[in-house]
Structure formats: C-alpha cells, structure tokens
Amino acid sequence: MIRTRTRAVQNTGKFYACVSKRQLMGFVRNALGLDPPPSPDEPTEQNRFHPWDQSPAVDLRERAARIKTLAKCPVTHKPIQYTCPISGIPTHHSREAWEQDKEYHASKKYEILKKVNIYEHDLRSGRPFPEFDFPRDQGPDRTVNLTNWDLFLYTRSFYSMDTEFQLAAVTKMLSYPITIGSVLHQFSPYSLNPKGPITLEGLKSLAALRYTLYPLQNRAVTTTAKNKPMRIFILGARAEAQLPGHVWKQLQFLFPQQNFEIHFIGPESLYDRERNEYIRSATANGETAADGTTSSIPVTKRIDETMKFFYHTDYFHTLHTAQDFFPYDPYQDVFFMFHPGLASPESKDTWMKDTVKGLLDTKCAIFTTGFNKKDMADDIQILQDTYGKEMDMLMNPVKNVFGSTKWELDDSDPHSVYQFNMYIAGFRGKRYHPIKV
C-alpha cells in the first residue's frame, strides 16, 4: 500500500512538472512573440496528400476512376492509367509516358495538380473550419480595402487566414459576391485607362450605378430611388446560386445604404438538395410571351430586409421576351455572367443568339469572367466579331483581383487546371449610334 501510494505521488509530481514545463514554454513563446507549435490537425502538404485512386474519400476515388474513363494521355493518346507520383492524380497512360512528357515536367504542372489534390482532401478532412465564421456589418469608422484578398479580409475582420488551405476554401465561396462588389465599389481596385482596364464608357456606367449605391453622398437622388433595391442579374447561374445567404450578405455589407435583389437566371439556378437534382419553377397559366414561349414564376427567398433572392429557371432571352424585367434602368440594374463560355462550342449557340442580343438591348452594364486568360480572350473576341458595332467595351480583359485561389481540374482533361473567376471584362450595348455624314 505504501509503495503504491509512493508511486502515485511520484506520478503526480511528474504530471505537475510536465504541466509547469508546458506553461513555462507557453510563457516564453508569448514573451518572444513566437508562434505556438503546430496542431497535428493543422493542414499541411504532407498530411493532406493521398493519391486519388487510394484516397480515404470515396468521391475522390470515384473521380480518379472517372478521369481514367474519360481522359486521354497527352503523350500516347491512350486512356489514362498511371497516377503521377508527385501530384497523386491520374495523368498519363503509363510511367514511360509520364517520363516522356517534357512539357509536363518543364512547366511543373504537377505542382498545381498537387495543390488540387491537397485542397480537395483538406475540405474532406473533418477539421474545424473557423475561417467560415464570416464577420457581420462593417463599422462606420472602418474602411474596406479592396486592393487584394489579404487587405480585404484584414479590413473586414475575417478570421486570420494563416494557411493557403484556409484561403483557398474561403476565396472559392467569396469570389462571386466580392468580384461584384469590387467592380461596383467606389474604392474599386480597377482604375481608368490607361493605368487600368476601365474605359471611358465603363466609367459612365459605373458612375451611374455608384450614384445609386451611395445615396447619402448624392443628395439629388429622390426618396423613391433610395428605397428601390438595386437589381443584380446573374445569368447562367450554377454554383453561385447555391451559396448560402450569409455569403452573399458580404456583398451587401460593402454597401450598407443599399438594398439588393439578386436574380439567378438559368435552368441550373434552382437546386433541390433533398432530391439532388435541378428543378424547374412552376408556370403561371396564361402567362405567355409574345413569341409563344411561357416564362415561369420565380422562386423567391428573402435573406433579410436588405437582400432578396429570385431564382428564374428559364433562359434570359425567354424572360426578356416576356418583358418580365422591364423596364431596365442603367442606374439600378447590372448583369454578371460567371465563366459563361460564350465561345465554347457546347454553349455558343445558346448564348450568342437571343441571349446576348437581349443583354445589349438593356443598355445596362454587363460583366463576365473566365477560367483563364484564353477563355476570357475567346469570349470577348466572339462578342466583338458578332456584335462589335452594337456594343461598347466597359472593362478590358484583366486578371480578377478577387478570383478564387483554389485550383480546380477538368476530369475529362486533368492537365487542364483553372481557378474560378480568374479573369474579368465588361461590355454594354451602345447607348447611341454614330450618324454617317
């Protein structure tokens, strides 16, 4: 009994000595301003790396199988069967093909693919995500800095983004509302030509929108205009239509004096999570457009007294023909298209006929984003080739300050990597036409 009690006392002494040592080390770290030791749950490239075909996440193993089914090796043009040992993603038909791919190794594309890998595993790791605890409205004594992601997140008092994993997760969600906000804001990071991408016509359109967004600075604005919400139309809405309301509220916090209506437009704008499928909103009897098409009744969702969502499951040209949004007002209405793929063979006909023509008829500002520089350039080129005499450029193609930092890949071509909203440009239908003399 005495021996057991003595051993217990010794163990207790060791425990308190260990605690005292930890407290002392913590005090020293705080005194010297040193960072605390990393948590074993903290994401790193080492603990988030798994080959996709051996991933602990079932859906990533399924993606690896889908890549092997859909994609072709860039060297042999045979089905992909070999997983890159550096990136952990299936990329080539065999190890020999992987070794022979000089462009793949010279460009170090495996480094970006590795980021795709570890970002996806981090999202499925089950770690706490304190970075998703977004701040509320901005205090009147603080100004938002829209120079870049770091300054925006800091001046808006977001959770400190200490790792690239946290930044990737948050910017993918915030890219949509903050891209809109950064273009419309009076402290926009985009300046006038020649120093920036904004054209003279773009300045006119943005000045009209800002006249509405800052009513207290524009005393001439009538009371009716002040109370009228600004309408933001998002065409071809997909992932952005599924973002939670508190994410879109970050846009409204940039303009505390203004109410917003956000209209998500397109057949993939309304998703039923219980049925796991896109659904179409109901159609009102007798509500038929002039060309015989019928527009559906939008599904509405009120976030709070300052923001309301509308989900339209028709194409824009159907709603435009039915005059569902008439009248348009360049001071109150603005359009955004997030990587629509105007020049893509799969969607070119859908966009470039009635939809773009209807957009130009509104005479309102239209902004569009692209996955990469080529994607953006192709979209602008086809617009200019098709409607060059009927449109004005508002914003020349430029890298989006608030594009997502999270890398993605195309399962049908794993060598094609991109980031959401990487580039941005703007245009508008001509408000007047030159008279030939």
XYZ file of C-alpha atoms in Angstrom:
437
model
C 0.000 0.000 0.000
C 2.820 2.396 0.931
C 4.680 1.500 -2.278
C 1.550 2.159 -4.383
C 0.923 5.478 -2.672
C 4.550 6.488 -3.159
C 4.334 5.642 -6.864
C 1.128 7.687 -7.178
C 2.806 10.654 -5.525
C 5.756 10.315 -7.895
C 3.456 10.166 -10.926
C 1.535 13.184 -9.680
C 4.785 15.058 -9.251
C 5.821 14.195 -12.795
C 2.424 15.361 -14.092
C 2.659 18.751 -12.401
C 6.267 19.100 -13.504
C 5.166 18.438 -17.092
C 2.317 20.969 -16.811
C 4.662 23.550 -15.304
C 7.128 22.963 -18.125
C 4.382 23.455 -20.731
C 3.197 26.626 -19.028
C 6.760 27.910 -18.885
C 7.278 27.157 -22.584
C 3.983 28.867 -23.400
C 5.060 31.922 -21.410
C 8.407 32.038 -23.221
C 6.703 31.753 -26.628
C 4.303 34.568 -25.793
C 7.082 36.755 -24.401
C 9.219 36.270 -27.505
C 6.292 36.537 -29.910
C 6.819 33.021 -31.217
C 4.100 31.033 -32.944
C 2.569 28.141 -30.996
C 3.580 24.626 -32.042
C 1.510 23.322 -34.965
C -1.501 21.181 -34.179
C -1.447 17.653 -35.622
C -4.799 18.534 -37.239
C -3.369 21.610 -38.967
C -3.379 21.050 -42.740
C -0.021 20.593 -44.432
C 1.071 19.220 -47.779
C 2.262 16.088 -46.015
C -0.852 15.171 -44.044
C -3.274 16.144 -46.831
C -1.574 14.237 -49.636
C -3.119 10.970 -50.840
C -3.126 9.510 -54.354
C -6.680 9.890 -55.590
C -7.055 6.244 -56.547
C -6.117 5.335 -52.944
C -7.861 8.251 -51.256
C -9.695 7.815 -47.941
C -12.500 9.863 -49.551
C -14.816 7.704 -51.647
C -15.798 10.524 -54.011
C -12.149 11.251 -54.850
C -11.548 7.590 -55.647
C -14.578 7.841 -57.918
C -13.125 10.953 -59.565
C -9.881 9.085 -60.206
C -11.858 6.313 -61.869
C -13.799 8.885 -63.908
C -10.562 10.509 -65.094
C -9.272 7.118 -66.220
C -12.531 6.567 -68.093
C -12.830 9.966 -69.776
C -9.334 11.382 -70.230
C -6.627 10.573 -72.747
C -2.891 10.609 -72.202
C -1.289 13.690 -73.852
C 1.682 11.582 -74.993
C 0.189 8.306 -76.218
C -3.443 9.471 -76.644
C -4.489 6.275 -74.922
C -6.697 6.065 -71.806
C -5.050 7.345 -68.646
C -4.000 4.550 -66.304
C -0.984 5.924 -64.432
C -1.132 8.147 -61.352
C 1.531 10.831 -61.130
C 3.601 10.075 -58.004
C 4.191 13.782 -57.348
C 0.648 15.125 -57.708
C -1.253 11.971 -56.771
C -3.652 12.472 -59.705
C -4.005 10.182 -62.761
C -2.285 11.991 -65.635
C -0.747 9.540 -68.142
C -1.178 6.142 -69.745
C 1.980 4.680 -68.203
C 5.087 5.618 -66.281
C 7.026 5.681 -69.547
C 4.591 8.224 -70.987
C 4.829 10.246 -67.770
C 8.622 10.332 -68.049
C 8.488 11.260 -71.746
C 6.147 14.224 -71.221
C 8.738 17.012 -71.339
C 6.173 19.820 -71.264
C 4.536 18.404 -68.133
C 7.823 18.340 -66.244
C 9.236 21.567 -67.673
C 6.142 23.557 -66.699
C 5.985 21.803 -63.316
C 2.273 21.285 -63.798
C 2.451 18.559 -61.192
C 2.870 21.276 -58.553
C -0.506 22.812 -59.397
C -2.116 19.375 -59.632
C -0.716 18.565 -56.209
C -2.450 21.674 -54.866
C -5.707 20.455 -56.403
C -5.163 17.170 -54.592
C -4.384 18.551 -51.154
C -7.102 21.238 -51.310
C -9.739 18.596 -52.027
C -8.501 16.349 -49.231
C -8.429 19.261 -46.810
C -12.100 20.018 -47.469
C -12.891 16.388 -46.613
C -10.544 16.132 -43.632
C -13.147 16.883 -40.980
C -11.005 19.612 -39.420
C -12.676 22.658 -37.859
C -13.248 25.470 -40.353
C -13.175 28.666 -38.274
C -12.485 30.632 -41.457
C -16.144 30.135 -42.430
C -17.262 32.233 -39.474
C -17.799 35.396 -41.512
C -17.948 38.889 -39.976
C -21.105 40.941 -39.783
C -21.603 44.520 -40.989
C -18.718 46.948 -41.145
C -18.397 49.640 -38.503
C -18.860 53.204 -39.798
C -15.371 54.143 -38.615
C -13.631 51.457 -40.690
C -12.930 51.498 -44.424
C -12.722 48.368 -46.545
C -9.553 47.972 -48.593
C -10.183 46.233 -51.931
C -6.593 46.153 -53.145
C -6.300 42.371 -52.793
C -7.614 39.400 -50.833
C -5.268 39.895 -47.873
C -6.190 43.528 -47.289
C -9.877 42.904 -47.861
C -10.002 40.033 -45.363
C -7.988 42.041 -42.841
C -10.007 45.251 -43.062
C -13.268 43.278 -42.929
C -12.047 41.472 -39.774
C -12.244 37.964 -41.188
C -10.655 35.085 -39.342
C -6.899 35.212 -39.858
C -6.051 33.120 -42.928
C -2.736 31.639 -41.848
C -2.551 28.874 -44.441
C -3.185 28.540 -48.156
C -5.774 25.881 -47.328
C -7.933 28.352 -45.422
C -7.570 30.988 -48.120
C -8.489 28.531 -50.875
C -11.620 27.359 -49.076
C -12.876 30.880 -48.349
C -11.992 32.608 -51.620
C -13.806 29.991 -53.690
C -17.038 30.983 -51.932
C -16.413 34.709 -51.631
C -15.128 35.143 -55.175
C -18.655 35.597 -56.550
C -20.028 38.329 -54.244
C -16.720 40.146 -53.795
C -15.991 40.167 -57.533
C -19.287 42.013 -57.961
C -18.558 44.305 -55.040
C -15.031 45.119 -56.196
C -16.297 46.298 -59.589
C -19.121 48.440 -58.212
C -17.401 49.875 -55.134
C -16.216 53.479 -55.064
C -12.779 52.225 -53.942
C -12.597 49.634 -56.702
C -9.119 48.267 -57.490
C -9.823 48.796 -61.199
C -8.874 52.245 -62.451
C -9.455 54.182 -65.658
C -7.406 53.702 -68.821
C -4.502 53.942 -69.494
C -3.468 52.851 -65.992
C -6.356 50.462 -65.556
C -8.855 48.382 -67.538
C -11.893 50.681 -67.198
C -12.784 52.511 -70.418
C -14.479 55.894 -70.646
C -17.804 54.203 -71.399
C -17.191 51.920 -68.442
C -16.663 54.910 -66.197
C -20.024 56.307 -67.318
C -21.853 53.070 -66.496
C -20.115 52.637 -63.149
C -20.758 56.273 -62.236
C -24.476 55.709 -62.810
C -24.506 52.604 -60.610
C -22.467 54.267 -57.856
C -24.853 57.204 -57.932
C -27.483 54.757 -56.685
C -25.215 52.755 -54.375
C -24.204 55.803 -52.345
C -27.451 57.757 -51.859
C -26.223 59.732 -48.852
C -23.421 61.145 -50.980
C -25.837 62.090 -53.760
C -28.455 64.342 -52.239
C -30.164 64.779 -55.585
C -31.342 61.163 -55.550
C -35.056 61.058 -54.888
C -36.554 59.233 -51.924
C -38.111 56.671 -54.262
C -34.737 55.861 -55.809
C -33.151 55.495 -52.398
C -35.712 52.914 -51.308
C -35.661 50.987 -54.570
C -33.374 47.924 -54.451
C -30.573 47.509 -56.940
C -31.099 44.512 -59.214
C -28.145 42.222 -59.906
C -28.841 39.691 -62.650
C -26.608 36.610 -62.719
C -27.014 34.742 -65.994
C -26.190 31.065 -66.368
C -26.205 30.728 -62.581
C -24.939 27.419 -61.239
C -22.709 27.127 -58.158
C -23.210 30.780 -57.240
C -26.957 30.188 -56.885
C -26.289 27.547 -54.221
C -24.167 29.752 -51.972
C -25.683 30.384 -48.531
C -27.292 33.730 -47.857
C -24.637 34.778 -45.346
C -22.013 34.532 -48.108
C -23.956 36.890 -50.372
C -24.516 39.214 -47.421
C -20.825 40.060 -47.645
C -21.749 41.979 -50.802
C -24.433 43.969 -49.023
C -22.058 44.787 -46.149
C -19.925 46.668 -48.684
C -22.917 48.899 -49.474
C -24.779 49.325 -46.174
C -27.020 52.076 -47.562
C -28.418 49.921 -50.364
C -30.893 47.045 -50.671
C -30.356 44.327 -53.268
C -32.344 41.920 -55.374
C -30.197 39.129 -56.793
C -31.756 37.332 -59.749
C -30.251 33.923 -60.530
C -31.183 33.040 -64.099
C -30.817 29.740 -65.936
C -32.013 26.125 -65.954
C -29.413 25.207 -63.300
C -30.191 28.069 -60.943
C -32.549 26.129 -58.652
C -31.215 23.002 -56.979
C -33.223 20.704 -54.732
C -30.798 19.281 -52.165
C -33.273 16.670 -50.957
C -33.813 15.263 -54.450
C -30.234 16.001 -55.560
C -31.343 17.485 -58.847
C -32.068 20.774 -60.574
C -35.739 21.631 -60.664
C -37.875 23.962 -62.728
C -40.163 26.517 -61.154
C -43.882 26.451 -61.861
C -45.514 28.242 -64.780
C -48.465 30.573 -64.417
C -51.482 29.809 -66.596
C -51.844 32.209 -69.446
C -48.528 33.960 -68.853
C -47.259 33.633 -72.383
C -44.644 35.702 -74.114
C -45.199 37.333 -77.482
C -43.290 34.615 -79.336
C -45.339 31.824 -77.802
C -42.902 30.836 -75.074
C -44.028 30.745 -71.469
C -41.999 32.225 -68.635
C -42.029 30.550 -65.246
C -42.782 32.165 -61.910
C -39.553 32.810 -59.985
C -38.919 31.183 -56.638
C -38.157 33.877 -54.082
C -36.125 33.755 -50.904
C -35.759 36.673 -48.519
C -32.469 36.754 -46.624
C -33.367 39.831 -44.576
C -34.836 43.277 -45.120
C -31.865 44.309 -47.292
C -31.451 41.305 -49.602
C -33.776 39.066 -51.574
C -33.061 36.189 -53.984
C -35.033 35.318 -57.121
C -34.497 32.008 -58.908
C -35.569 32.024 -62.576
C -35.268 28.625 -64.241
C -35.765 29.949 -67.778
C -33.105 31.300 -70.092
C -32.677 35.063 -70.045
C -33.955 35.588 -73.585
C -37.260 33.915 -72.645
C -37.705 36.235 -69.670
C -36.556 39.222 -71.717
C -39.037 38.479 -74.499
C -41.797 38.090 -71.919
C -40.754 41.507 -70.535
C -40.529 40.072 -67.028
C -37.754 42.501 -66.064
C -38.977 45.612 -67.873
C -38.155 48.431 -67.555
C -34.376 48.259 -67.290
C -32.518 51.086 -65.601
C -28.731 51.611 -66.044
C -28.730 53.278 -62.618
C -30.374 50.320 -60.879
C -29.569 47.206 -62.932
C -26.324 45.367 -63.631
C -25.598 41.968 -65.199
C -22.925 39.404 -64.360
C -22.007 36.176 -66.147
C -19.554 33.930 -64.324
C -17.468 31.974 -66.883
C -20.341 31.531 -69.357
C -18.191 30.059 -72.123
C -19.567 32.312 -74.866
C -17.075 30.910 -77.376
C -17.381 27.306 -76.231
C -18.770 25.027 -78.972
C -21.136 23.415 -76.458
C -22.805 26.658 -75.359
C -22.051 29.187 -78.103
C -25.432 28.911 -79.814
C -27.315 29.254 -76.530
C -25.539 32.470 -75.593
C -24.653 34.247 -78.805
C -28.071 34.450 -80.409
C -31.040 35.753 -78.460
C -29.392 35.978 -75.023
C -26.538 38.360 -75.839
C -28.778 40.326 -78.184
C -31.263 40.802 -75.350
C -28.478 41.823 -72.981
C -27.262 44.506 -75.367
C -30.821 45.809 -75.728
C -30.941 46.597 -71.994
C -28.164 49.233 -72.307
C -27.062 48.190 -68.812
C -23.544 47.243 -67.722
C -22.594 43.594 -68.240
C -19.546 41.939 -66.667
C -18.253 38.470 -67.440
C -15.488 36.285 -66.032
C -13.328 33.499 -67.427
C -11.464 30.472 -66.111
C -8.196 31.680 -67.622
C -6.747 34.277 -69.984
C -7.527 32.320 -73.157
C -11.076 31.577 -72.057
C -11.656 35.277 -71.417
C -10.000 36.367 -74.669
C -12.070 33.907 -76.719
C -15.320 35.154 -75.173
C -14.515 38.806 -75.858
C -13.352 38.022 -79.385
C -16.585 36.286 -80.342
C -18.573 39.161 -78.846
C -16.654 41.690 -80.908
C -16.857 39.573 -84.058
C -20.613 39.134 -83.707
C -21.801 42.365 -82.104
C -18.818 44.692 -82.426
C -20.815 47.556 -83.940
C -23.583 47.233 -81.357
C -21.528 47.194 -78.151
C -19.051 49.240 -76.151
C -16.312 47.764 -74.005
C -16.624 48.897 -70.396
C -13.700 46.963 -68.982
C -10.871 45.423 -70.943
C -9.964 41.831 -70.000
C -7.813 41.807 -66.880
C -6.902 39.396 -64.114
C -9.592 39.432 -61.455
C -8.239 40.701 -58.140
C -10.825 38.581 -56.347
C -10.649 35.385 -58.331
C -10.643 32.129 -56.387
C -7.215 30.977 -55.188
C -8.318 27.335 -55.154
C -7.076 25.288 -58.088
C -9.522 23.020 -59.929
C -9.151 20.477 -62.713
C -11.282 19.115 -65.529
C -11.952 15.393 -65.092
C -12.013 14.910 -68.857
C -8.565 16.530 -69.112
C -6.609 16.525 -65.835
C -3.879 18.626 -67.451
C -6.397 21.476 -67.753
C -6.268 23.359 -64.447
C -8.043 26.595 -63.660
C -9.383 28.883 -60.955
C -12.899 30.259 -60.782
C -13.276 33.863 -61.973
C -9.598 34.240 -62.828
C -10.203 36.985 -65.442
C -12.899 39.632 -65.832
C -14.153 42.016 -68.539
C -17.194 44.215 -69.157
C -19.332 45.451 -72.057
C -22.673 47.107 -72.807
C -24.994 47.758 -75.713
C -24.272 51.075 -77.424
C -26.379 53.843 -75.957
C -26.185 55.828 -79.170
C -25.072 55.143 -82.715
C -22.866 57.446 -84.791
C -24.589 59.250 -87.626
C -22.999 58.914 -91.028
C -22.321 62.299 -92.617
